[in-house]
Short mmCIF file of C-alpha atoms in Angstrom, two decimals:
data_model
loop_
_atom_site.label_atom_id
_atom_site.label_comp_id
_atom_site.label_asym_id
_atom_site.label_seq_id
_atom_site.Cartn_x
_atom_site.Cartn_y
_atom_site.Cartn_z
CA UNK A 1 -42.31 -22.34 85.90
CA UNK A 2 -43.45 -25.34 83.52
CA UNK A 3 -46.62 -27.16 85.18
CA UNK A 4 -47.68 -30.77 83.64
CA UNK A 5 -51.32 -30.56 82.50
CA UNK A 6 -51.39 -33.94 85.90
CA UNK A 7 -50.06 -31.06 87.64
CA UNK A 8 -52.59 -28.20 86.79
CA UNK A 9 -55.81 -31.15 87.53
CA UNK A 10 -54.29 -32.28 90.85
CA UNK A 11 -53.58 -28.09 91.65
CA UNK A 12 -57.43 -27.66 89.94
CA UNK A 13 -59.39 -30.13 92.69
CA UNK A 14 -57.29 -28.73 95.09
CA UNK A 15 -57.80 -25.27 94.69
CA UNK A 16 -62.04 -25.18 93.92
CA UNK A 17 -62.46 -24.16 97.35
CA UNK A 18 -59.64 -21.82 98.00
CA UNK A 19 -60.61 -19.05 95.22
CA UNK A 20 -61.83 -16.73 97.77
CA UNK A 21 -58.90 -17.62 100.35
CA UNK A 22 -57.13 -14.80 100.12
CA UNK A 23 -60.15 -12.64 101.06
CA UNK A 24 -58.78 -12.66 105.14
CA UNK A 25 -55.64 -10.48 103.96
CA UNK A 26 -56.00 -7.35 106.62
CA UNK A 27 -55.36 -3.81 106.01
CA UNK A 28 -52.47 -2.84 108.11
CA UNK A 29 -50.76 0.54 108.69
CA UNK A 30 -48.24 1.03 106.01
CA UNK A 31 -44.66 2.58 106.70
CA UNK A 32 -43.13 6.07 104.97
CA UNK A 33 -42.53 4.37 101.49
CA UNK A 34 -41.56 5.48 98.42
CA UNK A 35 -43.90 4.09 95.10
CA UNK A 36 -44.04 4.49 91.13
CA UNK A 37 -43.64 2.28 88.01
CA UNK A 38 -41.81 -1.15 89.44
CA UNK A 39 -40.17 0.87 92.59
CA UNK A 40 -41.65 0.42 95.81
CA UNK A 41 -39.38 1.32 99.06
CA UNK A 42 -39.73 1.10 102.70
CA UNK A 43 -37.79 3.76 104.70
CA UNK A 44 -37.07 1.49 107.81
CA UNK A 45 -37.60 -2.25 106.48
CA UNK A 46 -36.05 -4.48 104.61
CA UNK A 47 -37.81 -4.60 101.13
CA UNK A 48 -38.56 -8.10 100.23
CA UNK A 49 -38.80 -9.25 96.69
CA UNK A 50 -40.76 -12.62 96.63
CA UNK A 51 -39.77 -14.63 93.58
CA UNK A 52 -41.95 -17.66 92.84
CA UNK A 53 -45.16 -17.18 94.54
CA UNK A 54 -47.20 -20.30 93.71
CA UNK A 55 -50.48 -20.83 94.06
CA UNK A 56 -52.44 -19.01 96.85
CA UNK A 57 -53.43 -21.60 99.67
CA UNK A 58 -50.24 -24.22 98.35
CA UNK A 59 -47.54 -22.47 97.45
CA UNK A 60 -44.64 -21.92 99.95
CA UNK A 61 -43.67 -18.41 98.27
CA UNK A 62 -47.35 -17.49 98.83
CA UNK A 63 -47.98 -18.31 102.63
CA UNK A 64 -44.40 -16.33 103.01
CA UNK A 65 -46.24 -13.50 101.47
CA UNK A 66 -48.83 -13.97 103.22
CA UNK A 67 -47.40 -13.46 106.63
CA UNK A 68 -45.45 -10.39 105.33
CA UNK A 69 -48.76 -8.45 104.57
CA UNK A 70 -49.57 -8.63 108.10
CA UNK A 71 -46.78 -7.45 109.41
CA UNK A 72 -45.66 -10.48 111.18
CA UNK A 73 -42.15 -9.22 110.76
CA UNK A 74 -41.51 -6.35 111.93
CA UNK A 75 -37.99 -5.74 110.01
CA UNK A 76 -39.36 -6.56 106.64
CA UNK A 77 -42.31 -5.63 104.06
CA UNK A 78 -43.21 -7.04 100.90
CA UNK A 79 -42.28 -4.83 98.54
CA UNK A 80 -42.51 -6.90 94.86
CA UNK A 81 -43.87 -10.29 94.17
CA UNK A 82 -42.50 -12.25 90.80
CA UNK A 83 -44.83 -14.63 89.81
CA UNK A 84 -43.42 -15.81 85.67
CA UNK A 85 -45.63 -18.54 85.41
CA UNK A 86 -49.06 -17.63 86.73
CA UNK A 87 -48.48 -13.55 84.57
CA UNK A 88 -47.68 -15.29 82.10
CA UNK A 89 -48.21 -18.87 80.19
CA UNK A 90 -50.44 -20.23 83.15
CA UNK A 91 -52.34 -16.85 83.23
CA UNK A 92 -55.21 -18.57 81.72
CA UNK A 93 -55.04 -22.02 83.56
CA UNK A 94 -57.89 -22.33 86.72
CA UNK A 95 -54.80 -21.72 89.52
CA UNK A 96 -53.87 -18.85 87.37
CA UNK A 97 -57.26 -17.67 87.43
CA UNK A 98 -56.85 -17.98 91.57
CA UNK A 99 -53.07 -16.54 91.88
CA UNK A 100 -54.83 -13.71 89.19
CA UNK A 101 -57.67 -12.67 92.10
CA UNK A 102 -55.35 -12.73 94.93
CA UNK A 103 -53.08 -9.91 92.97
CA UNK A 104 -55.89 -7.95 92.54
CA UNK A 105 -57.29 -8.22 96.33
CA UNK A 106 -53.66 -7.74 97.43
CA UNK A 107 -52.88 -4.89 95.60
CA UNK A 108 -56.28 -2.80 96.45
CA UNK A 109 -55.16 -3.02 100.03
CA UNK A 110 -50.92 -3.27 99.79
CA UNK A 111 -48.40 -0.67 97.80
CA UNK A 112 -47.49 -4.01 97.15
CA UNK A 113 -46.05 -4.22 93.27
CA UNK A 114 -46.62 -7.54 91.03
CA UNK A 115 -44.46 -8.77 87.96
CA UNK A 116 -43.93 -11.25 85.55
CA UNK A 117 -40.39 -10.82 85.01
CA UNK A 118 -37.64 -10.03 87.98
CA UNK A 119 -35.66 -7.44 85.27
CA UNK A 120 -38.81 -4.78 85.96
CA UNK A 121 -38.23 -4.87 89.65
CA UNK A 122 -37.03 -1.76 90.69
CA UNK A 123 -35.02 -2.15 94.76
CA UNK A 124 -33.41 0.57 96.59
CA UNK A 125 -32.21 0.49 100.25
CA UNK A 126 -31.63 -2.40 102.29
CA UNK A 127 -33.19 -5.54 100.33
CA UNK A 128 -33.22 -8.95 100.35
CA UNK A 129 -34.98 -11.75 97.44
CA UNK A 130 -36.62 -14.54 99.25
CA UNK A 131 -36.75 -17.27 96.19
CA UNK A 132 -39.52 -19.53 96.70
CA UNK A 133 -40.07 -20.96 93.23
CA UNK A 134 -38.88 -24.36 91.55
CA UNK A 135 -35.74 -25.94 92.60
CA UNK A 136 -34.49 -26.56 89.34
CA UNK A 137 -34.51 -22.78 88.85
CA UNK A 138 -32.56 -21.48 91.47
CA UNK A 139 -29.36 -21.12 90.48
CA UNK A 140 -30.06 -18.85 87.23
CA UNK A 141 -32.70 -16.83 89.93
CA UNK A 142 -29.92 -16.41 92.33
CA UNK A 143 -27.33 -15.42 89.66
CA UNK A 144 -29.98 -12.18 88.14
CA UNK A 145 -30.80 -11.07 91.70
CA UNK A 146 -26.84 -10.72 92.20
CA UNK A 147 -26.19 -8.68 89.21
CA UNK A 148 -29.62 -6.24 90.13
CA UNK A 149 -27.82 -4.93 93.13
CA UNK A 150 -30.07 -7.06 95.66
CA UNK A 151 -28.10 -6.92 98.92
CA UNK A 152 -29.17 -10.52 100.82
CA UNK A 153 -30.86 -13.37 99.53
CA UNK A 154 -33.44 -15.72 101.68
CA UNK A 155 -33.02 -19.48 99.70
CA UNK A 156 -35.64 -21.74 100.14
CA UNK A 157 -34.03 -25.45 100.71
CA UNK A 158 -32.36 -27.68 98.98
CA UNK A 159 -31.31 -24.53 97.28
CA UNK A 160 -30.63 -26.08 94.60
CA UNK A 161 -30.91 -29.33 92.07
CA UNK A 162 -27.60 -30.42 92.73
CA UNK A 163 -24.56 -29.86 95.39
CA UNK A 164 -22.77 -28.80 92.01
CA UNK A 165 -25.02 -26.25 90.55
CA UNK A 166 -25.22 -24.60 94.96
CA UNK A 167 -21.19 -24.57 95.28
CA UNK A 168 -21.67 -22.17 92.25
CA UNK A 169 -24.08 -20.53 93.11
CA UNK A 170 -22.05 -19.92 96.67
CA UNK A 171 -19.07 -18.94 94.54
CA UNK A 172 -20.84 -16.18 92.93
CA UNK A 173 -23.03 -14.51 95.29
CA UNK A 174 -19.54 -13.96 97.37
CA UNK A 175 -18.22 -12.31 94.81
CA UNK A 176 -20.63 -9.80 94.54
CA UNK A 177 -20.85 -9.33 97.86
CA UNK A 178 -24.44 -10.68 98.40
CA UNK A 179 -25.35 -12.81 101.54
CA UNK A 180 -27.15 -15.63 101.24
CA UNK A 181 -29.72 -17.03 104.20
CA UNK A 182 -31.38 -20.66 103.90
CA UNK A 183 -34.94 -21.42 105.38
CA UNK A 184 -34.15 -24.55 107.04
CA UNK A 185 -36.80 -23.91 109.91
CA UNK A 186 -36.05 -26.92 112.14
CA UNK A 187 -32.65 -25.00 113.19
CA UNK A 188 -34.80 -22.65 115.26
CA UNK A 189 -37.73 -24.81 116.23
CA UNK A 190 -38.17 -25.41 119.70
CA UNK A 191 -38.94 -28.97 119.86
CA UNK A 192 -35.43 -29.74 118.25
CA UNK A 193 -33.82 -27.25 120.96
CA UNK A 194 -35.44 -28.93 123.62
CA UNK A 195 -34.12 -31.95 122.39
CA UNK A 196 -30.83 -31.32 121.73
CA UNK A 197 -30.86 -30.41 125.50
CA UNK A 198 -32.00 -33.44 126.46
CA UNK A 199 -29.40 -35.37 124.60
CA UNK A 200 -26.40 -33.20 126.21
CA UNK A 201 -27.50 -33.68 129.54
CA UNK A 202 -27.54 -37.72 129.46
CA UNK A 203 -24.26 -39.37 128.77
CA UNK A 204 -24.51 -41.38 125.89
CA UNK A 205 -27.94 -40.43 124.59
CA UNK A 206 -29.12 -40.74 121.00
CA UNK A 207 -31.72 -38.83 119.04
CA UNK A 208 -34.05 -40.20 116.47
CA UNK A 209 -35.83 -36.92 114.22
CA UNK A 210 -39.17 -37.90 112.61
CA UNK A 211 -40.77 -35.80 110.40
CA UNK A 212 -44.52 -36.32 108.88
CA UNK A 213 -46.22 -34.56 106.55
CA UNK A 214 -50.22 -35.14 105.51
CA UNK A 215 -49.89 -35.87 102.06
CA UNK A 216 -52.78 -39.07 100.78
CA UNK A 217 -51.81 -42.07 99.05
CA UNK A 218 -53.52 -40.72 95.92
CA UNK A 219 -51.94 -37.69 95.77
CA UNK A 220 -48.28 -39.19 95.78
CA UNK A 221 -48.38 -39.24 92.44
CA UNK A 222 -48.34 -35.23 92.05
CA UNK A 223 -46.15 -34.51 94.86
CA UNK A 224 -43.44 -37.12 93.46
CA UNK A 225 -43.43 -34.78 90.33
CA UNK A 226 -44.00 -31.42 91.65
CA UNK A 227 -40.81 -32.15 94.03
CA UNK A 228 -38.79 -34.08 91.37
CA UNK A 229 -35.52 -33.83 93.37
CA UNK A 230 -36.79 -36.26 95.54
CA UNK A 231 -37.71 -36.65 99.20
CA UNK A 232 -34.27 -36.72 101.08
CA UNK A 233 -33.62 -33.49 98.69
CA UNK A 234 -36.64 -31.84 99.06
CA UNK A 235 -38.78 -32.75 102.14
CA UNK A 236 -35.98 -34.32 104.92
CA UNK A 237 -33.54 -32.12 103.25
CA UNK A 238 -34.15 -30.22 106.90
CA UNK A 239 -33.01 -33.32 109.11
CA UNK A 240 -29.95 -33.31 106.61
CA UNK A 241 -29.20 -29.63 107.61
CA UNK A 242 -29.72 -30.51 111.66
CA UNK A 243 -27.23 -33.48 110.97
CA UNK A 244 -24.70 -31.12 109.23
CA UNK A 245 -25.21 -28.54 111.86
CA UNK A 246 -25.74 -30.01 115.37
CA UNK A 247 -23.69 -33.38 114.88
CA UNK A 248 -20.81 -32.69 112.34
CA UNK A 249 -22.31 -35.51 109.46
CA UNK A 250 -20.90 -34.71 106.43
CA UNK A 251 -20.55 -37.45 103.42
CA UNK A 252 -16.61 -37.97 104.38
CA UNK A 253 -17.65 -38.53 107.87
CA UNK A 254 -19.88 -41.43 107.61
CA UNK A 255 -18.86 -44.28 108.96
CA UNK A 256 -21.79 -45.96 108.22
CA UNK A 257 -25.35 -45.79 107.44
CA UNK A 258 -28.53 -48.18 108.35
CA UNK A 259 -31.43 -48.20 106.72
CA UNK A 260 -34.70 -49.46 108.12
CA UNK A 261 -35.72 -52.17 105.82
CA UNK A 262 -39.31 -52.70 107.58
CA UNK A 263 -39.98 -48.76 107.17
CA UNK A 264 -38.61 -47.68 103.91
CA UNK A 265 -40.95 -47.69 100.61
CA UNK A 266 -39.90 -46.47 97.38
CA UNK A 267 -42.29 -46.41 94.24
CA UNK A 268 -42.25 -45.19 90.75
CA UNK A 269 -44.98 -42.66 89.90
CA UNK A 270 -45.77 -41.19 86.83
CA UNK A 271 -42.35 -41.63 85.87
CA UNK A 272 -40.68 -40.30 88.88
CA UNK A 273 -38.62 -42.76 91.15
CA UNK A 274 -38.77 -41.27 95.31
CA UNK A 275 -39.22 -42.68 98.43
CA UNK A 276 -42.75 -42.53 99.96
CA UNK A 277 -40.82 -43.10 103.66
CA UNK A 278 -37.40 -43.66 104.39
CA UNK A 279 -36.04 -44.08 107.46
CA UNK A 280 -31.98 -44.62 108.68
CA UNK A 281 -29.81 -44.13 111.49
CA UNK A 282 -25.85 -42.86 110.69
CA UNK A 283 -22.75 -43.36 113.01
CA UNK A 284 -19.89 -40.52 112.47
CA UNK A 285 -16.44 -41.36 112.64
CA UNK A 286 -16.24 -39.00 115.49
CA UNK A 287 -18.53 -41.41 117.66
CA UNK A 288 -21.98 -39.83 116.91
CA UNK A 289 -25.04 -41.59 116.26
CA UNK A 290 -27.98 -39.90 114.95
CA UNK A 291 -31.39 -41.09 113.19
CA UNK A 292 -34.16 -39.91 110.99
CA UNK A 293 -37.70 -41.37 110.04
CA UNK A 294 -39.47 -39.51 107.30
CA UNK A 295 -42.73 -40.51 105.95
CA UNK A 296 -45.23 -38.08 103.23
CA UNK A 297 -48.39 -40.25 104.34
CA UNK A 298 -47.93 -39.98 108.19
CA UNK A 299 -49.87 -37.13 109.58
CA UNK A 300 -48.65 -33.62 110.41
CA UNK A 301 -46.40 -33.48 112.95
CA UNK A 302 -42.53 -33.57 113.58
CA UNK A 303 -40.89 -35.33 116.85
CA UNK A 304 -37.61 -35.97 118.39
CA UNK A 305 -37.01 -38.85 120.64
CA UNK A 306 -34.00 -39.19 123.04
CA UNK A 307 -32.88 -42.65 124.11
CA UNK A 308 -30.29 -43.93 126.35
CA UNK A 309 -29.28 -47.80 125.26
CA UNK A 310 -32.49 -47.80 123.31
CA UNK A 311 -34.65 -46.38 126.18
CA UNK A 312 -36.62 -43.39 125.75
CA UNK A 313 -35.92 -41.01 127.78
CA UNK A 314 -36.95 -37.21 126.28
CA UNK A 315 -39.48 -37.00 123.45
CA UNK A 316 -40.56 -33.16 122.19
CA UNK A 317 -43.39 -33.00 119.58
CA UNK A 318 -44.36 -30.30 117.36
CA UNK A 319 -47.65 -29.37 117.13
CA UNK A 320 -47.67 -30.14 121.01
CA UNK A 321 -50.39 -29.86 122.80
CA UNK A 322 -51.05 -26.20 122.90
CA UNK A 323 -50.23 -25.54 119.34
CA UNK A 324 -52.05 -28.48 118.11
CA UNK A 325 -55.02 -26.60 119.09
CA UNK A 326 -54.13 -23.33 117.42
CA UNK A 327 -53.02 -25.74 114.16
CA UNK A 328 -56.79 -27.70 114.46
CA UNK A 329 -58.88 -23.68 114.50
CA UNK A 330 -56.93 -22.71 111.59
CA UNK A 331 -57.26 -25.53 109.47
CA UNK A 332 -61.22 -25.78 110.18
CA UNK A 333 -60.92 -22.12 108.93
CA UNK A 334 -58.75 -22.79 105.73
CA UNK A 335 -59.22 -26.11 105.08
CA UNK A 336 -57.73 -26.14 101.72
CA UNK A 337 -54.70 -24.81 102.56
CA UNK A 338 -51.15 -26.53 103.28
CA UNK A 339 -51.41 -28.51 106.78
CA UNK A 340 -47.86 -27.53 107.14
CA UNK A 341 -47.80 -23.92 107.09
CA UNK A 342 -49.62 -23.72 110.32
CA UNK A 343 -47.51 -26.50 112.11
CA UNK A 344 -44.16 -24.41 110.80
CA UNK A 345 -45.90 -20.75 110.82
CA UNK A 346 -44.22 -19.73 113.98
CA UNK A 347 -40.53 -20.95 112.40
CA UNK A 348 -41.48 -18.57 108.85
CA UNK A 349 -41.59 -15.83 110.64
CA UNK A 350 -38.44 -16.12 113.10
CA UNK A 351 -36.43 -16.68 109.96
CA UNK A 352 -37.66 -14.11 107.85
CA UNK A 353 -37.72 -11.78 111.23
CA UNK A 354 -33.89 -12.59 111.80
CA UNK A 355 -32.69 -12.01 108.45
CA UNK A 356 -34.15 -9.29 107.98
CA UNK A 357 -33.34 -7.51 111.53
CA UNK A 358 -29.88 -8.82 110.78
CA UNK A 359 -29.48 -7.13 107.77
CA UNK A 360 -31.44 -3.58 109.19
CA UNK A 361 -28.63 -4.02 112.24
CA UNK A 362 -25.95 -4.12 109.30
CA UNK A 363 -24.51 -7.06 111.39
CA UNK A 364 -21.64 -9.18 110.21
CA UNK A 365 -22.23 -13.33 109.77
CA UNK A 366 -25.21 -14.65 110.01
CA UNK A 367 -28.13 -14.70 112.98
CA UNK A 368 -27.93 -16.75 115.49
CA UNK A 369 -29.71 -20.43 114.07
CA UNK A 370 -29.81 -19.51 110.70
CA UNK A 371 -28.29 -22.01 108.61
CA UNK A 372 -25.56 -20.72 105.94
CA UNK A 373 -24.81 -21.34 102.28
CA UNK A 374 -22.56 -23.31 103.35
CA UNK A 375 -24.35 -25.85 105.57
CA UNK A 376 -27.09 -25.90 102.81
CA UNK A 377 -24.03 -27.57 99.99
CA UNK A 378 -22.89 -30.23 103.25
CA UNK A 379 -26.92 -31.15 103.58
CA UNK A 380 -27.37 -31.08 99.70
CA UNK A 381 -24.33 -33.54 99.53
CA UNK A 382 -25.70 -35.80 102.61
CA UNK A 383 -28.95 -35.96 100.88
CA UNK A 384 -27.74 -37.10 97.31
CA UNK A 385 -25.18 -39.77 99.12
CA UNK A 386 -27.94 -41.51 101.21
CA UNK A 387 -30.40 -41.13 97.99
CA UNK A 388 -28.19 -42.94 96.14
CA UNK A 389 -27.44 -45.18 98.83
CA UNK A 390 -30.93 -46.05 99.85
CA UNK A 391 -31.98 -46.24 95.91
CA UNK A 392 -29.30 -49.36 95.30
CA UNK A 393 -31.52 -51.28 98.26
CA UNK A 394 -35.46 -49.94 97.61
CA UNK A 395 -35.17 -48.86 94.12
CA UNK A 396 -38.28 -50.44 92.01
CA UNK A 397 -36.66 -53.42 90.31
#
């Protein structure tokens, strides 16, 4: 992982409070395992292999960990971490200072192994690589973890820079006979469930998906570069997989696309061209209509709002209520950490625990909500079509 020295000051001022962050890690009970140089084996789990663990208290790969070392999932254990960046030429850099400590508190209480480079990871038994890392890097990740023997792979979305580079990447994990599960989370979230109900019980009904995540106006600037494919790629690259999967949109399918000219910003921020907030409803040519609102600046929270000739009639929120509560306690306790993991922590671990009991069951497929591969290259190719799409209308002139 390369990491702009506007990168490493934005990661700097967010990380002076989170050094000790990592200090709540529990001790747990650990299973029969097997350990030495680079091997560590669980008898009865799936071994994971995180690749691209980020910095502790931001980085997706690292809240994933997280949640394995206590035992959230049942079916799996963290067996290796991969961290090239922060072992290596960012070793010396203030977040590799703080990804430095957390190995070191980690692995006085876990069998847990840590390395700089995937070739000295060492898998036996039922495995699977959850890639966490840089988008851009994916598709050489995916390729190495195929040839080591690594039964299953866990893909963080988009998956992939381009729908190019993730057909590939498809192509050659079949051949070697590796399965390949993607973390879109809002496939087994409950508020889009309950919406999706909704929708199928009222004749005619729409659904417009909104998605929000905290981000300030000043800090724009770093998350436009640290997530360089862009928003619709990176960040509503989930509402692209629920339109692939629950309402057959695909980029030959279109019949037309909308774009809400009073909503939509786009800006150009140290160098990189994204949307800030995009919103845009699509009609099928099979008759469905569908619509999605996505802003960075607009809170924390994800909705879905059922209307029948433009008159609400469901709405589901996550955090609701109950879990808004549970999402308030833990950020007053971790303040510096991602809003979003504790809004989506319940959705981590029902992907990660599915996979993994999936592949311990030695069931064919994939489990039930999961999305495949396959939906992943449909998404990746509805994301880059309305990009380019809502760029000809909002691009900076």
């Amino acid at each position: 992982m390369i990491y702009s020295k506007t990168m490493l000051a934005c990661l700097l001022l967010a990380l002076v409070a989170s050094s000790f962050a990592f200090k709540m890690l529990p001790s747990t009970g650990r299973p029969s395992m097997a350990r030495k140089a680079g091997l560590y084996m669980s008898d009865d789990k799936v071994n994971i292999v995180l690749v691209g663990c980020g910095v502790p208290s931001r980085g997706m790969g690292w809240y994933h960990g997280i949640q394995l070392l206590e035992g959230r999932c049942p079916s799996a254990t963290l067996s290796h971490v991969v961290e090239p960046w922060f072992m290596g030429a960012g070793a010396d850099s203030e977040p590799g200072k703080v990804f430095k400590a957390f190995q070191e508190e980690t692995e006085a209480k876990y069998p847990t192994k840590f390395h700089a480079k995937l070739e000295d990871v060492q898998v036996s038994g039922k495995s699977m690589a959850l890639i966490a890392g840089r988008t851009a890097d994916n598709p050489r990740l995916l390729k190495e973890i195929c040839d080591m023997g690594i039964g299953n792979i866990y893909l963080e979305k988009p998956g992939a820079p381009t729908v190019a580079e993730l057909e590939e990447m498809a192509k050659y994990a079949k051949s070697k006979g590796v399965g390949v599960f993607m973390g879109y989370n809002k496939n087994v979230t409950p508020y889009v469930t309950q919406a999706r109900e909704a929708e199928a019980a009222n004749a005619g009904a729409t659904t417009k998906f909104i998605h929000n995540n905290a981000y300030k106006p000043e800090e724009l600037p770093e998350c436009f570069e640290r997530n360089a494919e862009g928003m619709l790629k990176n960040m509503a690259i989930h509402e692209c997989a629920l339109l692939v999967t629950y309402y057959g949109v695909t980029v030959e399918n279109i019949a037309s696309i909308d774009f809400d000219a009073d909503f939509t910003s786009c800006q150009t921020l140290n160098g990189f061209t994204d949307f800030d907030k995009v919103g845009f409803s699509i009609d099928t040519k099979d008759g469905k209509s569908v619509s999605v609102y996505a802003n960075r600046c607009g809170g924390s929270n994800s909705q879905a709002i059922v209307s029948v000739d433009g008159k609400e009639i469901f709405k589901s929120i996550t955090p609701d209520a109950e879990l808004e509560k549970v999402c308030e306690a833990k950020q007053a306790e971790h303040p510096d950490w991602m809003p979003y993991f504790f809004l989506q922590d319940e959705d981590y671990v029902t992907l990660k625990e599915r996979t993994s009991k999936h592949i311990i069951d030695g069931a064919s497929g994939s489990p039930e909500g999961i999305a495949t591969i396959e939906i992943a290259i449909d998404a990746l190719k509805v994301a880059e079509y309305l990009t380019a799409e809502g760029m000809k209308q909002f691009a900076p002139k």
